[in-house]
PDB file of C-alpha atoms in Angstrom:
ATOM      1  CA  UNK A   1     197.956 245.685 106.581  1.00  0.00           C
ATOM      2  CA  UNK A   2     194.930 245.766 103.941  1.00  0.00           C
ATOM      3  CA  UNK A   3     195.110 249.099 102.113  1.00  0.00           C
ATOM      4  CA  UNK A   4     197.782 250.818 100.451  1.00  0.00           C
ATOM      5  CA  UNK A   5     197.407 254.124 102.192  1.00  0.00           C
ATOM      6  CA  UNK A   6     198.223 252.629 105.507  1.00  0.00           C
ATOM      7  CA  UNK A   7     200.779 250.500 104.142  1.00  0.00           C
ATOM      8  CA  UNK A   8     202.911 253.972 102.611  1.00  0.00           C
ATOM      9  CA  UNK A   9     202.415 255.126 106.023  1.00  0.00           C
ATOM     10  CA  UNK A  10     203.822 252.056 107.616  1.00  0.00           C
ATOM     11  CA  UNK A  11     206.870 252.144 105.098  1.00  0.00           C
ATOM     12  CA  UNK A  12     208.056 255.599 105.628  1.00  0.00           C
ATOM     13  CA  UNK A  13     207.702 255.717 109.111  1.00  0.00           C
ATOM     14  CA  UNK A  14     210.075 252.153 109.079  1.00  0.00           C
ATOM     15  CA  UNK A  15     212.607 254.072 106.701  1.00  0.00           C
ATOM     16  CA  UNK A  16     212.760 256.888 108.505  1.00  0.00           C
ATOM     17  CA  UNK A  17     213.372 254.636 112.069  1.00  0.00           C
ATOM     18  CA  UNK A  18     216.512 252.917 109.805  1.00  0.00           C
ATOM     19  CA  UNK A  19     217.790 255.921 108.702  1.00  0.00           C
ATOM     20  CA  UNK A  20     217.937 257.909 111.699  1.00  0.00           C
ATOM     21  CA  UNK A  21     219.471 254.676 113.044  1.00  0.00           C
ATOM     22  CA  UNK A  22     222.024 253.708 110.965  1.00  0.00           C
ATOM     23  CA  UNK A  23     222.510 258.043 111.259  1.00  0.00           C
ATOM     24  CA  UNK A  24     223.468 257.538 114.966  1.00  0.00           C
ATOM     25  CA  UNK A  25     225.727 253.898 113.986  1.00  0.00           C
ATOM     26  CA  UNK A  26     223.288 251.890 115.754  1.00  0.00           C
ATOM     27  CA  UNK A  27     222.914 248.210 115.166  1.00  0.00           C
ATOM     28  CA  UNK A  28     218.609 247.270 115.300  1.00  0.00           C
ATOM     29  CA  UNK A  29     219.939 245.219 118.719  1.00  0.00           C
ATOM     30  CA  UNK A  30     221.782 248.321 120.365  1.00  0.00           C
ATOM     31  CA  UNK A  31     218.257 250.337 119.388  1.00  0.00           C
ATOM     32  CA  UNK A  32     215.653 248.040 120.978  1.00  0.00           C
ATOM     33  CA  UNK A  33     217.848 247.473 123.705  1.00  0.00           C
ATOM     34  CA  UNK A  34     217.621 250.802 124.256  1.00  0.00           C
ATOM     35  CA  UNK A  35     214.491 251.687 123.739  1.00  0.00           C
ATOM     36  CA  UNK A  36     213.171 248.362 125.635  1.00  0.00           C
ATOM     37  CA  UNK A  37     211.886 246.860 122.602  1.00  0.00           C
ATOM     38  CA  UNK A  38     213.398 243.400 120.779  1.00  0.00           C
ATOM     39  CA  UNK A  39     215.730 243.509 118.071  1.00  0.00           C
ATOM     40  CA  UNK A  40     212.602 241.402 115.817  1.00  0.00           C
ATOM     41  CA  UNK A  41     210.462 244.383 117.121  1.00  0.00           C
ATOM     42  CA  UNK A  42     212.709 246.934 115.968  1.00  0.00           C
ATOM     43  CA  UNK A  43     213.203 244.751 112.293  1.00  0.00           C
ATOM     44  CA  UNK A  44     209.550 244.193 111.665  1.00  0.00           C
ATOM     45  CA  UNK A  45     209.090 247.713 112.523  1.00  0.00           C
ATOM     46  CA  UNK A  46     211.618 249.063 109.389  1.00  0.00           C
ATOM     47  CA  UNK A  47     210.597 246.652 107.236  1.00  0.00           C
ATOM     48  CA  UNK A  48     207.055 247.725 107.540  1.00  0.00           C
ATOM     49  CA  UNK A  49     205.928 244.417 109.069  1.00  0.00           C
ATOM     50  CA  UNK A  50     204.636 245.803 112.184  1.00  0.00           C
ATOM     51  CA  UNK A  51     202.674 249.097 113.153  1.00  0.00           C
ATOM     52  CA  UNK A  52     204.763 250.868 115.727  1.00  0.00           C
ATOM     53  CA  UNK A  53     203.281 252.127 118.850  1.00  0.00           C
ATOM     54  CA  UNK A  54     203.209 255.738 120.057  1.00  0.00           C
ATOM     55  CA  UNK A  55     205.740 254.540 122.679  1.00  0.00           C
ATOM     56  CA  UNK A  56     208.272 253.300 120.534  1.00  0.00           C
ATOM     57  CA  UNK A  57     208.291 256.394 118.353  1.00  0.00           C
ATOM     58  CA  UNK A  58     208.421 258.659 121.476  1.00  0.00           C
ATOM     59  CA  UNK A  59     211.775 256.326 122.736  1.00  0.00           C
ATOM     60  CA  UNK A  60     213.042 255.728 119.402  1.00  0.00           C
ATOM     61  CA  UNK A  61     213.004 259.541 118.737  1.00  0.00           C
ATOM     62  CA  UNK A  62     214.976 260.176 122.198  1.00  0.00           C
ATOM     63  CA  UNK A  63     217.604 257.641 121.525  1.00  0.00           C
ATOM     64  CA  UNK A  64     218.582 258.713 118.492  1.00  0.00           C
ATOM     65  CA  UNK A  65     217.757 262.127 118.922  1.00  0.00           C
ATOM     66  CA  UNK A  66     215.472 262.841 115.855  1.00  0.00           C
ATOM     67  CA  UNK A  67     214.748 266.538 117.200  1.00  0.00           C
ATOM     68  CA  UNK A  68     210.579 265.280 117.548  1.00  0.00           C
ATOM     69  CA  UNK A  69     210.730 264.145 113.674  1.00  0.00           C
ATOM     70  CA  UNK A  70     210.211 260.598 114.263  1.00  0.00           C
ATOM     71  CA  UNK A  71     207.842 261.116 117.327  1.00  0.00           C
ATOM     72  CA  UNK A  72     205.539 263.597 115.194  1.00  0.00           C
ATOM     73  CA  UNK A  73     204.590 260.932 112.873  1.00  0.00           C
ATOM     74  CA  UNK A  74     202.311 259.180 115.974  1.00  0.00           C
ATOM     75  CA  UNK A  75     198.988 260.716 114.578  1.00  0.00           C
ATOM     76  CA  UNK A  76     199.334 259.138 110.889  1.00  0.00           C
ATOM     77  CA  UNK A  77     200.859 256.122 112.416  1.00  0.00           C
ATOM     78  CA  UNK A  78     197.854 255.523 114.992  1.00  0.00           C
ATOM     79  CA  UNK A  79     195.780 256.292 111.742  1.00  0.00           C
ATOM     80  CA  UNK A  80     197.054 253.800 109.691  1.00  0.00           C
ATOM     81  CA  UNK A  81     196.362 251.347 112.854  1.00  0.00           C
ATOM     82  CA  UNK A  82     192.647 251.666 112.367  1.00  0.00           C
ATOM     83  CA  UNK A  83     191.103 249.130 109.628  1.00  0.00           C
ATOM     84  CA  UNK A  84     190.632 251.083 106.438  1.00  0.00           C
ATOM     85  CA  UNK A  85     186.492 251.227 106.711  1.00  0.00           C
ATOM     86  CA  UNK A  86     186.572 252.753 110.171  1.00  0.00           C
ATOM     87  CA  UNK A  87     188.870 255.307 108.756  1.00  0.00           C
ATOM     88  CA  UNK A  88     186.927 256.040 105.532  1.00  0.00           C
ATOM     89  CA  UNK A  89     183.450 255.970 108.054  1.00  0.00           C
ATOM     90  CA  UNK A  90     185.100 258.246 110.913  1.00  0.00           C
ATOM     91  CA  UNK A  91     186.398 261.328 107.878  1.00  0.00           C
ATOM     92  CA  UNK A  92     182.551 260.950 106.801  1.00  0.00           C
ATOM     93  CA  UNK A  93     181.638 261.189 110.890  1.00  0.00           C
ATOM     94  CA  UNK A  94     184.572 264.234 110.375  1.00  0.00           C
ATOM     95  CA  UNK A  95     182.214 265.704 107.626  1.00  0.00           C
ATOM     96  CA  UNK A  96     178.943 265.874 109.853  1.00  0.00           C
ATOM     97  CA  UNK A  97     176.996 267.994 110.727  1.00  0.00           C
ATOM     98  CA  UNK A  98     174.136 266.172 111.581  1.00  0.00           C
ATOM     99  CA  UNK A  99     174.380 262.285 112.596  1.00  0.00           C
ATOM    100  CA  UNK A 100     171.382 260.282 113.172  1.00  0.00           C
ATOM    101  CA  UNK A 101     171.406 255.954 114.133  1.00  0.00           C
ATOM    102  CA  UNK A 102     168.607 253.455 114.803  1.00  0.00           C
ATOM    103  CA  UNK A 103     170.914 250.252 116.527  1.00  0.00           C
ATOM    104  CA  UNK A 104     168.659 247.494 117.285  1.00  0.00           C
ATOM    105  CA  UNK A 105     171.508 244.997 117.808  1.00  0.00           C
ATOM    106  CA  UNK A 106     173.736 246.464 120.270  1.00  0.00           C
ATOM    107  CA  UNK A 107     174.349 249.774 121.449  1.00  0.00           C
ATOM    108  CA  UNK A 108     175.888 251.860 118.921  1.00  0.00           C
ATOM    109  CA  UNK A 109     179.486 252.351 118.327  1.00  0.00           C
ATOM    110  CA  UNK A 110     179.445 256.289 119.336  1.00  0.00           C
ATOM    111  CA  UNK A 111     177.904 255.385 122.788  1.00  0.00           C
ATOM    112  CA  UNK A 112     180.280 252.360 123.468  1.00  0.00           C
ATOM    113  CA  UNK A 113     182.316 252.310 126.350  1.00  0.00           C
ATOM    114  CA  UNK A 114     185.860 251.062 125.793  1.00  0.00           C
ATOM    115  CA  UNK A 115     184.989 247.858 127.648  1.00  0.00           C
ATOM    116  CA  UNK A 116     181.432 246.701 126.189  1.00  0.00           C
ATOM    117  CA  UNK A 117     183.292 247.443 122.539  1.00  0.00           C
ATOM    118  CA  UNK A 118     186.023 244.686 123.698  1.00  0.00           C
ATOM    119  CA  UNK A 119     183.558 242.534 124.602  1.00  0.00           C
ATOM    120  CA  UNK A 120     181.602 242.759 121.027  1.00  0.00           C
ATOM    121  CA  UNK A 121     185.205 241.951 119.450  1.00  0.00           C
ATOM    122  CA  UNK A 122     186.208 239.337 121.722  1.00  0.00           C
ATOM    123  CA  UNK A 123     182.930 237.355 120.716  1.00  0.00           C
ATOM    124  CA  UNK A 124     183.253 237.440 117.197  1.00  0.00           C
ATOM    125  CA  UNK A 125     183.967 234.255 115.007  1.00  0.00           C
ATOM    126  CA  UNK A 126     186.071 233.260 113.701  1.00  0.00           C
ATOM    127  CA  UNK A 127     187.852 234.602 116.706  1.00  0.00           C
ATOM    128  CA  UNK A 128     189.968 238.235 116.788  1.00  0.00           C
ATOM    129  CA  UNK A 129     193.384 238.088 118.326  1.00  0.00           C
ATOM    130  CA  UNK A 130     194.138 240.209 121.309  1.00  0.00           C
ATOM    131  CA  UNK A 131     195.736 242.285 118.329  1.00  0.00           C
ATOM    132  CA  UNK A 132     193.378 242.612 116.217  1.00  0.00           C
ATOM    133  CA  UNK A 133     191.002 243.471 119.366  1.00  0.00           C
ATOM    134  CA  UNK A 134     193.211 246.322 120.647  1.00  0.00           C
ATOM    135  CA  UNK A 135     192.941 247.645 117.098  1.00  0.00           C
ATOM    136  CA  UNK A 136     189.272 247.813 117.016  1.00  0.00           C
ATOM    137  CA  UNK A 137     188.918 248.869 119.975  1.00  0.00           C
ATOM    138  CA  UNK A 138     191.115 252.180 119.595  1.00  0.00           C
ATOM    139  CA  UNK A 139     189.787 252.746 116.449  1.00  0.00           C
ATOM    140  CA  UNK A 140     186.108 252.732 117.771  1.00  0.00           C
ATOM    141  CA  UNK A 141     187.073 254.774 120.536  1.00  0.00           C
ATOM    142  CA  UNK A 142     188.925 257.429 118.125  1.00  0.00           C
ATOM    143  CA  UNK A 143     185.247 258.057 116.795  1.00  0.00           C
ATOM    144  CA  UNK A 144     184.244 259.386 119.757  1.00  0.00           C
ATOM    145  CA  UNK A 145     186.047 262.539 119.132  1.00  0.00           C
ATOM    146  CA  UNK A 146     183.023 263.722 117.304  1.00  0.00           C
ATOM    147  CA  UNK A 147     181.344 264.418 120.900  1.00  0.00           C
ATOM    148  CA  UNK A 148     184.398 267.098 121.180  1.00  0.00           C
ATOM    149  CA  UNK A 149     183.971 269.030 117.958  1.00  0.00           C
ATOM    150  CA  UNK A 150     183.649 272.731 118.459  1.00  0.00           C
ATOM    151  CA  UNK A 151     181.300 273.259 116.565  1.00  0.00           C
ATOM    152  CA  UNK A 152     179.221 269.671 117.934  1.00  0.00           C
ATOM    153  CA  UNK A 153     177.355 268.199 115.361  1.00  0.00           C
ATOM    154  CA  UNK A 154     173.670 267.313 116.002  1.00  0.00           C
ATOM    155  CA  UNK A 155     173.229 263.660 116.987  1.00  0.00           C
ATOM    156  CA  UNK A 156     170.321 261.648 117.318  1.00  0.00           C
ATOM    157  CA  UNK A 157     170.523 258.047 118.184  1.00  0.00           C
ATOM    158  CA  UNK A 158     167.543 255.752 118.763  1.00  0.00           C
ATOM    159  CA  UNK A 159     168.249 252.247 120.700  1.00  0.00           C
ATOM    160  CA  UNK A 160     165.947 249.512 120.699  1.00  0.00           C
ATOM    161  CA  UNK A 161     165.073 248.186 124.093  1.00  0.00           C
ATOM    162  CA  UNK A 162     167.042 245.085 123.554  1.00  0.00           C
ATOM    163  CA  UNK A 163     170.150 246.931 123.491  1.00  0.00           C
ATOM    164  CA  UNK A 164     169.703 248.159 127.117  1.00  0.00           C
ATOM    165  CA  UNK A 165     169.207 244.635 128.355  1.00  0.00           C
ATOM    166  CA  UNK A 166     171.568 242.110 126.517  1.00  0.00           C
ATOM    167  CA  UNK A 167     174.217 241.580 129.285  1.00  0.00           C
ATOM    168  CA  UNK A 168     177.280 241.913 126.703  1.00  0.00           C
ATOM    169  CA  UNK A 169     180.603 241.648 128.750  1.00  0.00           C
ATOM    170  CA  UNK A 170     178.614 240.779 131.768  1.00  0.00           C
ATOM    171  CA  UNK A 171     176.275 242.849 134.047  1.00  0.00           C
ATOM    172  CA  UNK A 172     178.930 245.383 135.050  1.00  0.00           C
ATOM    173  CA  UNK A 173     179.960 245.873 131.808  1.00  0.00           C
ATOM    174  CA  UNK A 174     176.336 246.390 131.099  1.00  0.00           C
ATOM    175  CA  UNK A 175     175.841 248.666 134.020  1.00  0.00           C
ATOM    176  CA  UNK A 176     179.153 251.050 133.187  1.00  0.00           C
ATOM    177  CA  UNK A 177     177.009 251.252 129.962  1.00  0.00           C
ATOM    178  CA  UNK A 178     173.592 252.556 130.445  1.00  0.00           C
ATOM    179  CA  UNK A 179     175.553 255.287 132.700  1.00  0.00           C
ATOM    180  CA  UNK A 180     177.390 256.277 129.709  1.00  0.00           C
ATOM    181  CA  UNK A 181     174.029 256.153 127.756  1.00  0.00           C
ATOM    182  CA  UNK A 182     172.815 258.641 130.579  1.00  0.00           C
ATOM    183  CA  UNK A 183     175.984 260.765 130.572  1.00  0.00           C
ATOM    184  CA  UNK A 184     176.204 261.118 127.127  1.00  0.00           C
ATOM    185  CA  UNK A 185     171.792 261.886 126.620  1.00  0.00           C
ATOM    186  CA  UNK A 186     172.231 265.043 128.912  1.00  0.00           C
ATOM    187  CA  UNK A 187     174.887 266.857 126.692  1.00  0.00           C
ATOM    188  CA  UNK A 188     172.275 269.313 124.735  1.00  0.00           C
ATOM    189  CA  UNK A 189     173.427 268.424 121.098  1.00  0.00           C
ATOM    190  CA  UNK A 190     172.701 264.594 121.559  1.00  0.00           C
ATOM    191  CA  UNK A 191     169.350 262.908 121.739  1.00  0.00           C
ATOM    192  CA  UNK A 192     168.878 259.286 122.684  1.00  0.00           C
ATOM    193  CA  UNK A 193     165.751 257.620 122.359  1.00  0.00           C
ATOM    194  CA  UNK A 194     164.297 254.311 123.027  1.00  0.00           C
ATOM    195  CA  UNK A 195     162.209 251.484 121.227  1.00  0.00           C
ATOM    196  CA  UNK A 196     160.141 249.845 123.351  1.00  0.00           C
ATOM    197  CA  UNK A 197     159.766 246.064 122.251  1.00  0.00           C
ATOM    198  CA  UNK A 198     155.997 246.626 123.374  1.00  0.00           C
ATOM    199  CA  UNK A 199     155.753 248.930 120.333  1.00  0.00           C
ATOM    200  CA  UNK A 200     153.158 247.345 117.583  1.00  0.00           C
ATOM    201  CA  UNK A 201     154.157 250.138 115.028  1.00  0.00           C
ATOM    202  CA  UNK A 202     157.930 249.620 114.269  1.00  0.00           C
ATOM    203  CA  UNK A 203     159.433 250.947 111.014  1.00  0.00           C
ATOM    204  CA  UNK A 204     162.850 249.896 111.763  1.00  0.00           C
ATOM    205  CA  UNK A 205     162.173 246.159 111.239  1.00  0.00           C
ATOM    206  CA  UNK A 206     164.484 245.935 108.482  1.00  0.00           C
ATOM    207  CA  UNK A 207     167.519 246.803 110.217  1.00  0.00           C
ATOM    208  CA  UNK A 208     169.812 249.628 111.998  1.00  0.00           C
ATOM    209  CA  UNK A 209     170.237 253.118 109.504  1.00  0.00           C
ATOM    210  CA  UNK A 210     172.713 255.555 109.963  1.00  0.00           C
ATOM    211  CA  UNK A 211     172.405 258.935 108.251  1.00  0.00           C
ATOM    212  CA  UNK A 212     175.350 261.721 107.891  1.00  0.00           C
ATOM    213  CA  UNK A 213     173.762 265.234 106.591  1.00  0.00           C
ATOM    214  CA  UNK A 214     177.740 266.768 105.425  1.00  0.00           C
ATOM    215  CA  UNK A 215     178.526 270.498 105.293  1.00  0.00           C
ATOM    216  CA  UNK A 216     177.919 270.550 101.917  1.00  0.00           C
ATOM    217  CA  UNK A 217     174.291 269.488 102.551  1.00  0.00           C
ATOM    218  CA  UNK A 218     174.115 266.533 101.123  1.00  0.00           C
ATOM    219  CA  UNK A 219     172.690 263.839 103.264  1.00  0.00           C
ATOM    220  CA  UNK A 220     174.576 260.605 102.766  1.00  0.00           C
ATOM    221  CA  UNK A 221     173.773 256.707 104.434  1.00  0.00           C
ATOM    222  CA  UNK A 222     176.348 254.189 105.670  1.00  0.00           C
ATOM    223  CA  UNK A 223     175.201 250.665 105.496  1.00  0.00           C
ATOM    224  CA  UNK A 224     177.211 247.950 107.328  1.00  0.00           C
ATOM    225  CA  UNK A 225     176.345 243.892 107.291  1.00  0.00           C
ATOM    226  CA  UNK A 226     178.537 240.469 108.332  1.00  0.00           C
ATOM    227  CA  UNK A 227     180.427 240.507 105.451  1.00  0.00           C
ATOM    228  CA  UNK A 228     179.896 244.228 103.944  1.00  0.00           C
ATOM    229  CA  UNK A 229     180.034 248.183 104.184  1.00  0.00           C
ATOM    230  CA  UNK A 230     179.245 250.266 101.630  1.00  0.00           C
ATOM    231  CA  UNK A 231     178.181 253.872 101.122  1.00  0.00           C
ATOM    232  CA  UNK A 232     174.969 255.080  99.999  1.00  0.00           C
ATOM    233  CA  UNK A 233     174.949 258.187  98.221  1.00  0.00           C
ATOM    234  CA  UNK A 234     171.925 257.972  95.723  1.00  0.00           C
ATOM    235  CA  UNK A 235     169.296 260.565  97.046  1.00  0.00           C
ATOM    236  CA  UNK A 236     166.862 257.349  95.248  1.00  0.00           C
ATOM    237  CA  UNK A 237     168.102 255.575  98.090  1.00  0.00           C
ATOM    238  CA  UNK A 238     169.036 257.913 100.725  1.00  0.00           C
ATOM    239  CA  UNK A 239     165.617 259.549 101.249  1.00  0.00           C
ATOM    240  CA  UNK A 240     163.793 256.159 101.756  1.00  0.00           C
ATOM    241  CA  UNK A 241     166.410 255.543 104.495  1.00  0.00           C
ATOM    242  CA  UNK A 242     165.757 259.221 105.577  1.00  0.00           C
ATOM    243  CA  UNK A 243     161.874 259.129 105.524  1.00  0.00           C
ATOM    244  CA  UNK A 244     162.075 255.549 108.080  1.00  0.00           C
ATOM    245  CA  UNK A 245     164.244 256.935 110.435  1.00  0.00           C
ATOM    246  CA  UNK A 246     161.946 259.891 111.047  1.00  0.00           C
ATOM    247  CA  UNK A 247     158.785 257.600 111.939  1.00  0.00           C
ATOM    248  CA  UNK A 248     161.137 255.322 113.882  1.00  0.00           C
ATOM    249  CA  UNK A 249     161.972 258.597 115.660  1.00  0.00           C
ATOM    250  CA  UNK A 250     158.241 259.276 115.982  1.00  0.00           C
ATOM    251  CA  UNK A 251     157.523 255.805 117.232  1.00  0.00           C
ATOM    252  CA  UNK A 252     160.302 255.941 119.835  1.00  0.00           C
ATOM    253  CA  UNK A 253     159.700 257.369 123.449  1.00  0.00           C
ATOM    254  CA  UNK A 254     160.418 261.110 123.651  1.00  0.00           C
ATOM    255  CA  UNK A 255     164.615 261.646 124.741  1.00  0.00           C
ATOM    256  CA  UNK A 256     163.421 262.427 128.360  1.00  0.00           C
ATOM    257  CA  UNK A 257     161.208 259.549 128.490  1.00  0.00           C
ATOM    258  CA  UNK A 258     163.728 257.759 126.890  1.00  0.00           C
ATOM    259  CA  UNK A 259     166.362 258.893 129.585  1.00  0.00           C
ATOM    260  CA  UNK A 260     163.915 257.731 132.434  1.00  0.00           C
ATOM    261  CA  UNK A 261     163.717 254.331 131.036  1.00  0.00           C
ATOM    262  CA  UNK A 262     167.154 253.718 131.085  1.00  0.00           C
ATOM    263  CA  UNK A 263     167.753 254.796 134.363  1.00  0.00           C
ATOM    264  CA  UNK A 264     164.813 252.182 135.484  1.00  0.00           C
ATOM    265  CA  UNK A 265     166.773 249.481 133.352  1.00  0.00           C
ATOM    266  CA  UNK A 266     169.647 250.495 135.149  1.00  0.00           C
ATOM    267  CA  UNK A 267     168.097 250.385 138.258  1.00  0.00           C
ATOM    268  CA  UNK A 268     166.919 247.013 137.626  1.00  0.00           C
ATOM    269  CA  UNK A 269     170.699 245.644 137.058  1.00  0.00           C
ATOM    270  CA  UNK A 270     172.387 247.010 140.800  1.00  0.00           C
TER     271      UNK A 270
END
């Protein structure tokens, strides 16, 4: 656990397991016996050593028939799962309504399938656990809700060619991936484009940008390194960011060239 709001979470959500426990005279054994979870699991769970998973509050609120009390604290519980930054980026993603990202690394984390994410995590180092993985991975994938908004918000992404050829996880991984490029470029609110590495002109040569234009109408930047993140809210600094992305965009291939060129990459990889 690294930040206090997840950690209050964590607590009440353990205090409330005991109480409803020791409610229904149940020893932490007799619970996670019958709930299928260990008697540690069940300890580490009220003494706010371990995040609970959705299934264990679903069981746990059966067994000791909590009346949905104990299973209705999933959403803040799954919350608090997520590392603090992708919370504090995804209520900013929440915020929206506009979204634009140049990625010149790796595809970006909005237009990740579940399995090329794991395979970013599981090549970090020092190493993740399969833990710390799972957590990542769920949290990246919770981001993703933004494609569901009613309102959508307007997204613009621009990929450099790179990207669309690095074999991360392997070439089916990479394969599953430019179709969810495709997939995701036909929705009307979303335009991908592409750098080509051809391009002589390239404004973007000092690293990916992400922009967030909030309901409020302020445009804000999120800025994300190795060993960093850090918000950028100083229109000194915010329109510089704003001013490259739009001749990166200009430089890019148009969204339905753009579209075209990933099917030929993907083309090239069956």
């Amino acid at each position: 656990m690294e930040d206090e709001e997840a950690v209050a979470v964590v607590r009440t959500v353990g205090r409330q397991i005991k109480l409803w426990r020791e409610a229904a005279g149940m020893k932490q054994a007799e619970l996670g016996a019958a709930i299928g979870y260990s008697e540690e699991t069940v300890s580490s769970v009220e003494r706010a050593r371990r995040i609970p998973k959705p299934d264990l509050l679903d069981k746990a609120d059966e067994v000791l028939d909590a009346g949905g009390k104990l299973a209705a604290m999933k959403e803040d519980v799954e919350k608090a799962r997520y590392p603090k930054k992708v919370r504090d980026l995804a209520k900013l993603e929440d915020e929206a309504v506009e979204l634009g990202a140049y990625a010149n690394h790796y595809v970006h984390g909005l237009l990740q399938t579940p399995e090329y994410t794991r395979a970013l995590y599981a090549m970090r180092r020092p190493a993740y656990t399969e833990e710390e993985i799972d957590r990542y991975v769920a949290a990246r994938m919770a981001r993703q809700r933004i494609f569901e908004r009613v309102p959508p918000p307007s997204l613009t992404f621009v990929q450099e060619e790179v990207t669309l050829r690095r074999p991360i996880g392997g070439r089916m991984v990479l394969r599953q991936q430019l179709e969810r490029l495709l997939e995701i470029g036909t929705l009307r609110y979303v335009e991908i484009q592409v750098m080509p590495t051809d391009r002589e002109d390239h404004a973007g040569m000092g690293g990916p940008i992400r922009l967030l234009k909030l309901r409020d109408g302020k445009t804000v930047a999120h800025e994300e390194g190795q060993t960093y993140n850090r918000l950028i809210s100083d229109p000194r600094e915010v329109q510089p960011l704003e001013l490259r992305y739009g001749i990166i965009r200009s430089q890019a291939l148009t969204p339905r060239d753009s579209l075209a060129f990933i099917e030929k990459v993907l083309g090239e990889e069956t």
